[in-house]
Amino acid sequence: MRHKKIGRKLNRNSSHRKSMFKNMIVSLIRYEIIKTTLYKAKELRRKFEPLLNLAKNNNLYNRRLLISKIGNNKIVDKLFFSLAIRFKDCRGGYLRILKCGYRKGDCSPMAFVEIINKGFI
């Protein structure tokens, strides 16, 4: 039974899942829009939004936490100095997931994940 087990496994082991979402978060912060499968997009939202909430409070502890989770100093700087300022007054809902059809090979549902441009919803 899977009682109180949160998150999708996505047919990957835990280390692959961790590195995949780490790379997706870096790409999302760098380009602000990525295309992925719908299920990965929904899991990415669960991983990204707490990181942005940490970045709203700019102190050394939160910076070190984000560097340990993301692993790229330039990306963490962009998160603190551009995205956190943009969403300073916003309490959540930083990502928009737009469905964009099905992948040609295996017909899995695809989606665009983008960071909302406005500081309010």
C-alpha atoms as a PDB file:
ATOM      1  CA  MET A   1       0.000   0.000   0.000  1.00  0.00           C
ATOM      2  CA  ARG A   2       1.171   3.522  -0.793  1.00  0.00           C
ATOM      3  CA  HIS A   3      -0.405   5.405   2.075  1.00  0.00           C
ATOM      4  CA  LYS A   4       1.151   8.843   2.673  1.00  0.00           C
ATOM      5  CA  LYS A   5       3.720   8.425  -0.105  1.00  0.00           C
ATOM      6  CA  ILE A   6       3.770  11.644  -2.089  1.00  0.00           C
ATOM      7  CA  GLY A   7       5.066  12.128  -5.611  1.00  0.00           C
ATOM      8  CA  ARG A   8       5.246  10.204  -8.839  1.00  0.00           C
ATOM      9  CA  LYS A   9       8.048   7.746  -9.490  1.00  0.00           C
ATOM     10  CA  LEU A  10       8.050   8.300 -13.285  1.00  0.00           C
ATOM     11  CA  ASN A  11       9.727   4.899 -13.892  1.00  0.00           C
ATOM     12  CA  ARG A  12      13.044   6.161 -12.514  1.00  0.00           C
ATOM     13  CA  ASN A  13      15.087   5.377  -9.447  1.00  0.00           C
ATOM     14  CA  SER A  14      15.504   8.060  -6.799  1.00  0.00           C
ATOM     15  CA  SER A  15      18.921   9.350  -7.872  1.00  0.00           C
ATOM     16  CA  HIS A  16      17.835   9.677 -11.515  1.00  0.00           C
ATOM     17  CA  ARG A  17      14.654  11.475 -10.461  1.00  0.00           C
ATOM     18  CA  LYS A  18      16.610  13.850  -8.245  1.00  0.00           C
ATOM     19  CA  SER A  19      19.122  14.775 -10.937  1.00  0.00           C
ATOM     20  CA  MET A  20      16.402  15.056 -13.601  1.00  0.00           C
ATOM     21  CA  PHE A  21      14.398  17.548 -11.546  1.00  0.00           C
ATOM     22  CA  LYS A  22      17.560  19.440 -10.625  1.00  0.00           C
ATOM     23  CA  ASN A  23      18.362  19.857 -14.331  1.00  0.00           C
ATOM     24  CA  MET A  24      14.763  20.808 -15.113  1.00  0.00           C
ATOM     25  CA  ILE A  25      14.779  23.470 -12.394  1.00  0.00           C
ATOM     26  CA  VAL A  26      18.027  24.944 -13.732  1.00  0.00           C
ATOM     27  CA  SER A  27      16.616  25.008 -17.272  1.00  0.00           C
ATOM     28  CA  LEU A  28      13.362  26.553 -16.085  1.00  0.00           C
ATOM     29  CA  ILE A  29      15.138  29.338 -14.226  1.00  0.00           C
ATOM     30  CA  ARG A  30      17.535  29.967 -17.118  1.00  0.00           C
ATOM     31  CA  TYR A  31      15.009  30.009 -19.988  1.00  0.00           C
ATOM     32  CA  GLU A  32      11.775  30.633 -18.013  1.00  0.00           C
ATOM     33  CA  ILE A  33       9.861  28.215 -20.274  1.00  0.00           C
ATOM     34  CA  ILE A  34      10.479  24.540 -21.001  1.00  0.00           C
ATOM     35  CA  LYS A  35       8.592  21.756 -22.755  1.00  0.00           C
ATOM     36  CA  THR A  36       8.177  18.450 -20.964  1.00  0.00           C
ATOM     37  CA  THR A  37       5.603  15.757 -20.312  1.00  0.00           C
ATOM     38  CA  LEU A  38       2.522  16.711 -18.347  1.00  0.00           C
ATOM     39  CA  TYR A  39       3.305  14.475 -15.377  1.00  0.00           C
ATOM     40  CA  LYS A  40       6.864  15.775 -15.052  1.00  0.00           C
ATOM     41  CA  ALA A  41       5.496  19.311 -15.241  1.00  0.00           C
ATOM     42  CA  LYS A  42       3.096  18.681 -12.378  1.00  0.00           C
ATOM     43  CA  GLU A  43       5.904  17.241 -10.252  1.00  0.00           C
ATOM     44  CA  LEU A  44       8.206  20.100 -11.208  1.00  0.00           C
ATOM     45  CA  ARG A  45       5.700  22.562  -9.786  1.00  0.00           C
ATOM     46  CA  ARG A  46       5.869  20.773  -6.435  1.00  0.00           C
ATOM     47  CA  LYS A  47       9.667  21.044  -6.427  1.00  0.00           C
ATOM     48  CA  PHE A  48      10.081  24.581  -7.809  1.00  0.00           C
ATOM     49  CA  GLU A  49       7.598  26.638  -5.813  1.00  0.00           C
ATOM     50  CA  PRO A  50       9.161  25.947  -2.373  1.00  0.00           C
ATOM     51  CA  LEU A  51      12.546  26.982  -3.791  1.00  0.00           C
ATOM     52  CA  LEU A  52      11.142  30.312  -4.936  1.00  0.00           C
ATOM     53  CA  ASN A  53       9.556  30.816  -1.532  1.00  0.00           C
ATOM     54  CA  LEU A  54      12.993  30.330   0.041  1.00  0.00           C
ATOM     55  CA  ALA A  55      14.498  32.861  -2.358  1.00  0.00           C
ATOM     56  CA  LYS A  56      12.093  35.569  -1.248  1.00  0.00           C
ATOM     57  CA  ASN A  57      13.975  35.863   2.045  1.00  0.00           C
ATOM     58  CA  ASN A  58      17.549  36.747   1.040  1.00  0.00           C
ATOM     59  CA  ASN A  59      19.861  35.520   3.794  1.00  0.00           C
ATOM     60  CA  LEU A  60      22.910  33.290   3.953  1.00  0.00           C
ATOM     61  CA  TYR A  61      21.034  30.237   5.230  1.00  0.00           C
ATOM     62  CA  ASN A  62      18.522  30.252   2.357  1.00  0.00           C
ATOM     63  CA  ARG A  63      21.286  30.924  -0.179  1.00  0.00           C
ATOM     64  CA  ARG A  64      23.263  27.904   1.029  1.00  0.00           C
ATOM     65  CA  LEU A  65      20.138  25.737   1.021  1.00  0.00           C
ATOM     66  CA  LEU A  66      19.383  26.682  -2.584  1.00  0.00           C
ATOM     67  CA  ILE A  67      22.980  26.152  -3.696  1.00  0.00           C
ATOM     68  CA  SER A  68      22.880  22.673  -2.173  1.00  0.00           C
ATOM     69  CA  LYS A  69      19.602  21.881  -3.936  1.00  0.00           C
ATOM     70  CA  ILE A  70      20.332  23.516  -7.307  1.00  0.00           C
ATOM     71  CA  GLY A  71      24.122  23.427  -7.461  1.00  0.00           C
ATOM     72  CA  ASN A  72      24.686  26.455  -9.707  1.00  0.00           C
ATOM     73  CA  ASN A  73      25.636  29.841  -8.245  1.00  0.00           C
ATOM     74  CA  LYS A  74      24.595  31.909 -11.281  1.00  0.00           C
ATOM     75  CA  ILE A  75      21.165  30.301 -11.334  1.00  0.00           C
ATOM     76  CA  VAL A  76      20.752  30.895  -7.595  1.00  0.00           C
ATOM     77  CA  ASP A  77      21.679  34.560  -8.121  1.00  0.00           C
ATOM     78  CA  LYS A  78      19.036  34.873 -10.833  1.00  0.00           C
ATOM     79  CA  LEU A  79      16.533  33.231  -8.507  1.00  0.00           C
ATOM     80  CA  PHE A  80      17.299  35.685  -5.687  1.00  0.00           C
ATOM     81  CA  PHE A  81      17.754  38.902  -7.626  1.00  0.00           C
ATOM     82  CA  SER A  82      15.267  38.666 -10.463  1.00  0.00           C
ATOM     83  CA  LEU A  83      12.571  36.064  -9.785  1.00  0.00           C
ATOM     84  CA  ALA A  84      12.168  36.599  -6.039  1.00  0.00           C
ATOM     85  CA  ILE A  85      11.843  40.352  -6.539  1.00  0.00           C
ATOM     86  CA  ARG A  86       9.247  39.785  -9.269  1.00  0.00           C
ATOM     87  CA  PHE A  87       7.112  37.635  -6.950  1.00  0.00           C
ATOM     88  CA  LYS A  88       7.731  39.503  -3.693  1.00  0.00           C
ATOM     89  CA  ASP A  89       4.038  40.180  -3.027  1.00  0.00           C
ATOM     90  CA  CYS A  90       2.726  36.954  -4.568  1.00  0.00           C
ATOM     91  CA  ARG A  91       1.885  34.044  -2.261  1.00  0.00           C
ATOM     92  CA  GLY A  92       2.005  31.202  -4.773  1.00  0.00           C
ATOM     93  CA  GLY A  93       1.170  30.091  -8.268  1.00  0.00           C
ATOM     94  CA  TYR A  94       4.469  31.026  -9.858  1.00  0.00           C
ATOM     95  CA  LEU A  95       4.263  28.494 -12.693  1.00  0.00           C
ATOM     96  CA  ARG A  96       1.810  28.066 -15.534  1.00  0.00           C
ATOM     97  CA  ILE A  97       1.381  24.647 -17.142  1.00  0.00           C
ATOM     98  CA  LEU A  98      -0.053  24.739 -20.662  1.00  0.00           C
ATOM     99  CA  LYS A  99      -0.975  21.499 -22.386  1.00  0.00           C
ATOM    100  CA  CYS A 100       0.363  21.340 -25.934  1.00  0.00           C
ATOM    101  CA  GLY A 101      -0.781  18.064 -27.458  1.00  0.00           C
ATOM    102  CA  TYR A 102       0.823  14.651 -27.563  1.00  0.00           C
ATOM    103  CA  ARG A 103       4.333  13.460 -28.374  1.00  0.00           C
ATOM    104  CA  LYS A 104       4.613  11.806 -31.751  1.00  0.00           C
ATOM    105  CA  GLY A 105       6.496   8.667 -30.716  1.00  0.00           C
ATOM    106  CA  ASP A 106       4.639   7.368 -27.681  1.00  0.00           C
ATOM    107  CA  CYS A 107       1.605   9.673 -27.563  1.00  0.00           C
ATOM    108  CA  SER A 108       2.351  10.945 -24.067  1.00  0.00           C
ATOM    109  CA  PRO A 109       0.754  14.282 -23.146  1.00  0.00           C
ATOM    110  CA  MET A 110       3.165  17.210 -23.433  1.00  0.00           C
ATOM    111  CA  ALA A 111       3.075  20.576 -21.682  1.00  0.00           C
ATOM    112  CA  PHE A 112       4.891  23.885 -21.551  1.00  0.00           C
ATOM    113  CA  VAL A 113       5.969  24.993 -18.082  1.00  0.00           C
ATOM    114  CA  GLU A 114       6.563  28.719 -17.813  1.00  0.00           C
ATOM    115  CA  ILE A 115       7.284  31.155 -15.050  1.00  0.00           C
ATOM    116  CA  ILE A 116       4.530  33.759 -14.944  1.00  0.00           C
ATOM    117  CA  ASN A 117       5.805  37.183 -16.001  1.00  0.00           C
ATOM    118  CA  LYS A 118       3.689  39.316 -13.746  1.00  0.00           C
ATOM    119  CA  GLY A 119       4.242  39.696 -10.030  1.00  0.00           C
ATOM    120  CA  PHE A 120       0.542  39.209  -9.392  1.00  0.00           C
ATOM    121  CA  ILE A 121      -2.067  36.723 -10.553  1.00  0.00           C
END
